[in-house]
């Protein structure tokens, strides 16, 4: 079945109920699509000693080994999933992806880590390296700086014993199963 309307304002209640059902069924496949996007990071741009997928696995493994909760670990796993589709705004894409599924603090970290990681680019002028300072008064500034220091900038080591993607699949499926935070507004966006 397909709906008959060609303009949204002409759709009837039965058609919208049908579309709502179709969307719910489609959304159940989100974890599989995210896992696919993570696998695609294995073929991202070269130059690092590890692939973008391996980097993501190292970040998530470090967070897991530090006893971070599922939401935190999954956020770390997908923090660079936007590299292939949004190379100039990858952290904003990651923030949008996790927003309905993780607490606002973690969405904020995912969304802003791109600016915070500039701190480690020694080739940038001081103003660009310290661009994160514009968020100094944000409630999760220290959390994002900590994420970048402990996990993100640390995870480009070809000798690190990272877990395989399959090790994170149960947590990823749990976190992306229900949009628990969809109605909450993230403060300090």
PDB file of N, CA, C and O in Angstrom, residues 94-139:
ATOM      1  N   UNK A  94      26.854  13.687  14.751  1.00  0.00           N
ATOM      2  CA  UNK A  94      26.864  12.709  15.854  1.00  0.00           C
ATOM      3  C   UNK A  94      25.950  13.168  16.983  1.00  0.00           C
ATOM      4  O   UNK A  94      25.217  12.363  17.571  1.00  0.00           O
ATOM      5  N   UNK A  95      25.981  14.449  17.304  1.00  0.00           N
ATOM      6  CA  UNK A  95      25.106  14.975  18.344  1.00  0.00           C
ATOM      7  C   UNK A  95      23.640  14.785  17.999  1.00  0.00           C
ATOM      8  O   UNK A  95      22.831  14.393  18.845  1.00  0.00           O
ATOM      9  N   UNK A  96      23.286  15.054  16.732  1.00  0.00           N
ATOM     10  CA  UNK A  96      21.895  14.863  16.299  1.00  0.00           C
ATOM     11  C   UNK A  96      21.501  13.392  16.334  1.00  0.00           C
ATOM     12  O   UNK A  96      20.379  13.055  16.712  1.00  0.00           O
ATOM     13  N   UNK A  97      22.416  12.523  15.960  1.00  0.00           N
ATOM     14  CA  UNK A  97      22.132  11.085  15.959  1.00  0.00           C
ATOM     15  C   UNK A  97      21.825  10.576  17.363  1.00  0.00           C
ATOM     16  O   UNK A  97      20.855   9.849  17.573  1.00  0.00           O
ATOM     17  N   UNK A  98      22.626  10.961  18.333  1.00  0.00           N
ATOM     18  CA  UNK A  98      22.460  10.408  19.686  1.00  0.00           C
ATOM     19  C   UNK A  98      21.448  11.165  20.532  1.00  0.00           C
ATOM     20  O   UNK A  98      21.010  10.647  21.561  1.00  0.00           O
ATOM     21  N   UNK A  99      21.051  12.357  20.136  1.00  0.00           N
ATOM     22  CA  UNK A  99      20.211  13.211  20.979  1.00  0.00           C
ATOM     23  C   UNK A  99      18.987  12.515  21.570  1.00  0.00           C
ATOM     24  O   UNK A  99      18.722  12.649  22.768  1.00  0.00           O
ATOM     25  N   UNK A 100      18.210  11.762  20.806  1.00  0.00           N
ATOM     26  CA  UNK A 100      17.030  11.135  21.416  1.00  0.00           C
ATOM     27  C   UNK A 100      17.345   9.951  22.325  1.00  0.00           C
ATOM     28  O   UNK A 100      16.467   9.468  23.033  1.00  0.00           O
ATOM     29  N   UNK A 101      18.598   9.473  22.326  1.00  0.00           N
ATOM     30  CA  UNK A 101      18.912   8.193  22.943  1.00  0.00           C
ATOM     31  C   UNK A 101      19.860   8.263  24.139  1.00  0.00           C
ATOM     32  O   UNK A 101      20.002   7.281  24.858  1.00  0.00           O
ATOM     33  N   UNK A 102      20.531   9.396  24.330  1.00  0.00           N
ATOM     34  CA  UNK A 102      21.461   9.532  25.451  1.00  0.00           C
ATOM     35  C   UNK A 102      21.138  10.803  26.220  1.00  0.00           C
ATOM     36  O   UNK A 102      20.516  11.721  25.684  1.00  0.00           O
ATOM     37  N   UNK A 103      21.579  10.860  27.460  1.00  0.00           N
ATOM     38  CA  UNK A 103      21.292  12.042  28.277  1.00  0.00           C
ATOM     39  C   UNK A 103      21.915  13.291  27.630  1.00  0.00           C
ATOM     40  O   UNK A 103      22.893  13.200  26.899  1.00  0.00           O
ATOM     41  N   UNK A 104      21.335  14.449  27.898  1.00  0.00           N
ATOM     42  CA  UNK A 104      21.772  15.680  27.244  1.00  0.00           C
ATOM     43  C   UNK A 104      23.270  15.959  27.372  1.00  0.00           C
ATOM     44  O   UNK A 104      23.887  16.468  26.438  1.00  0.00           O
ATOM     45  N   UNK A 105      23.865  15.641  28.491  1.00  0.00           N
ATOM     46  CA  UNK A 105      25.308  15.835  28.676  1.00  0.00           C
ATOM     47  C   UNK A 105      26.098  15.132  27.567  1.00  0.00           C
ATOM     48  O   UNK A 105      27.037  15.689  27.000  1.00  0.00           O
ATOM     49  N   UNK A 106      25.716  13.896  27.251  1.00  0.00           N
ATOM     50  CA  UNK A 106      26.444  13.114  26.253  1.00  0.00           C
ATOM     51  C   UNK A 106      26.174  13.614  24.843  1.00  0.00           C
ATOM     52  O   UNK A 106      27.063  13.593  23.987  1.00  0.00           O
ATOM     53  N   UNK A 107      24.944  14.066  24.591  1.00  0.00           N
ATOM     54  CA  UNK A 107      24.657  14.676  23.300  1.00  0.00           C
ATOM     55  C   UNK A 107      25.542  15.901  23.107  1.00  0.00           C
ATOM     56  O   UNK A 107      26.100  16.120  22.041  1.00  0.00           O
ATOM     57  N   UNK A 108      25.694  16.693  24.164  1.00  0.00           N
ATOM     58  CA  UNK A 108      26.507  17.907  24.089  1.00  0.00           C
ATOM     59  C   UNK A 108      27.961  17.557  23.793  1.00  0.00           C
ATOM     60  O   UNK A 108      28.613  18.201  22.970  1.00  0.00           O
ATOM     61  N   UNK A 109      28.481  16.543  24.440  1.00  0.00           N
ATOM     62  CA  UNK A 109      29.854  16.107  24.180  1.00  0.00           C
ATOM     63  C   UNK A 109      30.004  15.687  22.718  1.00  0.00           C
ATOM     64  O   UNK A 109      30.941  16.126  22.029  1.00  0.00           O
ATOM     65  N   UNK A 110      29.101  14.844  22.240  1.00  0.00           N
ATOM     66  CA  UNK A 110      29.183  14.393  20.847  1.00  0.00           C
ATOM     67  C   UNK A 110      29.112  15.580  19.893  1.00  0.00           C
ATOM     68  O   UNK A 110      29.905  15.674  18.944  1.00  0.00           O
ATOM     69  N   UNK A 111      28.211  16.496  20.158  1.00  0.00           N
ATOM     70  CA  UNK A 111      27.996  17.642  19.265  1.00  0.00           C
ATOM     71  C   UNK A 111      29.178  18.598  19.231  1.00  0.00           C
ATOM     72  O   UNK A 111      29.466  19.206  18.201  1.00  0.00           O
ATOM     73  N   UNK A 112      29.875  18.745  20.350  1.00  0.00           N
ATOM     74  CA  UNK A 112      30.936  19.751  20.439  1.00  0.00           C
ATOM     75  C   UNK A 112      32.359  19.192  20.377  1.00  0.00           C
ATOM     76  O   UNK A 112      33.312  19.958  20.350  1.00  0.00           O
ATOM     77  N   UNK A 113      32.522  17.884  20.353  1.00  0.00           N
ATOM     78  CA  UNK A 113      33.879  17.346  20.419  1.00  0.00           C
ATOM     79  C   UNK A 113      34.749  17.789  19.247  1.00  0.00           C
ATOM     80  O   UNK A 113      35.963  17.884  19.383  1.00  0.00           O
ATOM     81  N   UNK A 114      34.145  18.100  18.122  1.00  0.00           N
ATOM     82  CA  UNK A 114      34.929  18.551  16.971  1.00  0.00           C
ATOM     83  C   UNK A 114      35.693  19.829  17.243  1.00  0.00           C
ATOM     84  O   UNK A 114      36.858  19.975  16.840  1.00  0.00           O
ATOM     85  N   UNK A 115      35.049  20.755  17.930  1.00  0.00           N
ATOM     86  CA  UNK A 115      35.726  22.009  18.294  1.00  0.00           C
ATOM     87  C   UNK A 115      36.747  21.753  19.394  1.00  0.00           C
ATOM     88  O   UNK A 115      37.858  22.275  19.360  1.00  0.00           O
ATOM     89  N   UNK A 116      36.387  20.905  20.341  1.00  0.00           N
ATOM     90  CA  UNK A 116      37.285  20.622  21.457  1.00  0.00           C
ATOM     91  C   UNK A 116      38.537  19.874  21.011  1.00  0.00           C
ATOM     92  O   UNK A 116      39.609  20.079  21.568  1.00  0.00           O
ATOM     93  N   UNK A 117      38.423  19.027  20.014  1.00  0.00           N
ATOM     94  CA  UNK A 117      39.593  18.261  19.569  1.00  0.00           C
ATOM     95  C   UNK A 117      40.594  19.134  18.826  1.00  0.00           C
ATOM     96  O   UNK A 117      41.759  18.767  18.700  1.00  0.00           O
ATOM     97  N   UNK A 118      40.172  20.300  18.358  1.00  0.00           N
ATOM     98  CA  UNK A 118      41.115  21.211  17.697  1.00  0.00           C
ATOM     99  C   UNK A 118      42.265  21.596  18.624  1.00  0.00           C
ATOM    100  O   UNK A 118      43.340  21.957  18.161  1.00  0.00           O
ATOM    101  N   UNK A 119      42.026  21.503  19.909  1.00  0.00           N
ATOM    102  CA  UNK A 119      43.049  21.822  20.901  1.00  0.00           C
ATOM    103  C   UNK A 119      44.332  21.022  20.668  1.00  0.00           C
ATOM    104  O   UNK A 119      45.430  21.488  20.985  1.00  0.00           O
ATOM    105  N   UNK A 120      44.204  19.842  20.082  1.00  0.00           N
ATOM    106  CA  UNK A 120      45.347  18.950  19.884  1.00  0.00           C
ATOM    107  C   UNK A 120      46.027  19.122  18.531  1.00  0.00           C
ATOM    108  O   UNK A 120      47.068  18.520  18.295  1.00  0.00           O
ATOM    109  N   UNK A 121      45.454  19.930  17.646  1.00  0.00           N
ATOM    110  CA  UNK A 121      46.054  20.145  16.325  1.00  0.00           C
ATOM    111  C   UNK A 121      47.160  21.199  16.432  1.00  0.00           C
ATOM    112  O   UNK A 121      46.909  22.395  16.372  1.00  0.00           O
ATOM    113  N   UNK A 122      48.372  20.733  16.545  1.00  0.00           N
ATOM    114  CA  UNK A 122      49.502  21.645  16.759  1.00  0.00           C
ATOM    115  C   UNK A 122      49.807  22.504  15.537  1.00  0.00           C
ATOM    116  O   UNK A 122      50.555  23.473  15.647  1.00  0.00           O
ATOM    117  N   UNK A 123      49.227  22.175  14.396  1.00  0.00           N
ATOM    118  CA  UNK A 123      49.450  22.976  13.193  1.00  0.00           C
ATOM    119  C   UNK A 123      48.540  24.195  13.119  1.00  0.00           C
ATOM    120  O   UNK A 123      48.722  25.057  12.265  1.00  0.00           O
ATOM    121  N   UNK A 124      47.552  24.289  14.010  1.00  0.00           N
ATOM    122  CA  UNK A 124      46.608  25.403  13.989  1.00  0.00           C
ATOM    123  C   UNK A 124      47.137  26.574  14.807  1.00  0.00           C
ATOM    124  O   UNK A 124      47.855  26.391  15.797  1.00  0.00           O
ATOM    125  N   UNK A 125      46.747  27.787  14.433  1.00  0.00           N
ATOM    126  CA  UNK A 125      47.093  28.939  15.270  1.00  0.00           C
ATOM    127  C   UNK A 125      46.386  28.845  16.623  1.00  0.00           C
ATOM    128  O   UNK A 125      45.362  28.164  16.751  1.00  0.00           O
ATOM    129  N   UNK A 126      46.913  29.530  17.607  1.00  0.00           N
ATOM    130  CA  UNK A 126      46.394  29.443  18.978  1.00  0.00           C
ATOM    131  C   UNK A 126      44.898  29.738  19.045  1.00  0.00           C
ATOM    132  O   UNK A 126      44.164  29.092  19.796  1.00  0.00           O
ATOM    133  N   UNK A 127      44.438  30.698  18.271  1.00  0.00           N
ATOM    134  CA  UNK A 127      43.017  31.054  18.309  1.00  0.00           C
ATOM    135  C   UNK A 127      42.139  29.862  17.908  1.00  0.00           C
ATOM    136  O   UNK A 127      41.127  29.589  18.547  1.00  0.00           O
ATOM    137  N   UNK A 128      42.522  29.142  16.890  1.00  0.00           N
ATOM    138  CA  UNK A 128      41.751  27.978  16.451  1.00  0.00           C
ATOM    139  C   UNK A 128      41.904  26.820  17.437  1.00  0.00           C
ATOM    140  O   UNK A 128      40.931  26.117  17.725  1.00  0.00           O
ATOM    141  N   UNK A 129      43.103  26.623  17.948  1.00  0.00           N
ATOM    142  CA  UNK A 129      43.322  25.542  18.909  1.00  0.00           C
ATOM    143  C   UNK A 129      42.489  25.750  20.163  1.00  0.00           C
ATOM    144  O   UNK A 129      42.059  24.787  20.796  1.00  0.00           O
ATOM    145  N   UNK A 130      42.280  26.968  20.540  1.00  0.00           N
ATOM    146  CA  UNK A 130      41.537  27.282  21.758  1.00  0.00           C
ATOM    147  C   UNK A 130      40.092  27.698  21.485  1.00  0.00           C
ATOM    148  O   UNK A 130      39.461  28.325  22.334  1.00  0.00           O
ATOM    149  N   UNK A 131      39.570  27.325  20.340  1.00  0.00           N
ATOM    150  CA  UNK A 131      38.184  27.685  19.996  1.00  0.00           C
ATOM    151  C   UNK A 131      37.189  27.145  21.020  1.00  0.00           C
ATOM    152  O   UNK A 131      36.119  27.722  21.213  1.00  0.00           O
ATOM    153  N   UNK A 132      37.560  26.082  21.696  1.00  0.00           N
ATOM    154  CA  UNK A 132      36.658  25.513  22.708  1.00  0.00           C
ATOM    155  C   UNK A 132      36.405  26.486  23.856  1.00  0.00           C
ATOM    156  O   UNK A 132      35.405  26.353  24.564  1.00  0.00           O
ATOM    157  N   UNK A 133      37.279  27.452  24.028  1.00  0.00           N
ATOM    158  CA  UNK A 133      37.130  28.391  25.144  1.00  0.00           C
ATOM    159  C   UNK A 133      35.839  29.196  25.078  1.00  0.00           C
ATOM    160  O   UNK A 133      35.372  29.684  26.102  1.00  0.00           O
ATOM    161  N   UNK A 134      35.250  29.309  23.908  1.00  0.00           N
ATOM    162  CA  UNK A 134      33.976  30.037  23.823  1.00  0.00           C
ATOM    163  C   UNK A 134      32.867  29.321  24.586  1.00  0.00           C
ATOM    164  O   UNK A 134      31.826  29.898  24.871  1.00  0.00           O
ATOM    165  N   UNK A 135      33.105  28.045  24.921  1.00  0.00           N
ATOM    166  CA  UNK A 135      32.134  27.258  25.693  1.00  0.00           C
ATOM    167  C   UNK A 135      32.563  27.084  27.150  1.00  0.00           C
ATOM    168  O   UNK A 135      32.004  26.268  27.869  1.00  0.00           O
ATOM    169  N   UNK A 136      33.530  27.848  27.583  1.00  0.00           N
ATOM    170  CA  UNK A 136      34.107  27.705  28.920  1.00  0.00           C
ATOM    171  C   UNK A 136      33.042  27.730  30.014  1.00  0.00           C
ATOM    172  O   UNK A 136      33.161  27.035  31.012  1.00  0.00           O
ATOM    173  N   UNK A 137      31.984  28.496  29.838  1.00  0.00           N
ATOM    174  CA  UNK A 137      30.943  28.607  30.860  1.00  0.00           C
ATOM    175  C   UNK A 137      29.823  27.574  30.700  1.00  0.00           C
ATOM    176  O   UNK A 137      28.881  27.554  31.498  1.00  0.00           O
ATOM    177  N   UNK A 138      29.910  26.741  29.688  1.00  0.00           N
ATOM    178  CA  UNK A 138      28.888  25.712  29.475  1.00  0.00           C
ATOM    179  C   UNK A 138      28.993  24.643  30.568  1.00  0.00           C
ATOM    180  O   UNK A 138      30.095  24.308  31.014  1.00  0.00           O
ATOM    181  N   UNK A 139      27.877  24.096  31.002  1.00  0.00           N
ATOM    182  CA  UNK A 139      27.915  23.142  32.112  1.00  0.00           C
ATOM    183  C   UNK A 139      28.692  21.860  31.805  1.00  0.00           C
ATOM    184  O   UNK A 139      29.182  21.209  32.733  1.00  0.00           O
TER     185      UNK A 139
END
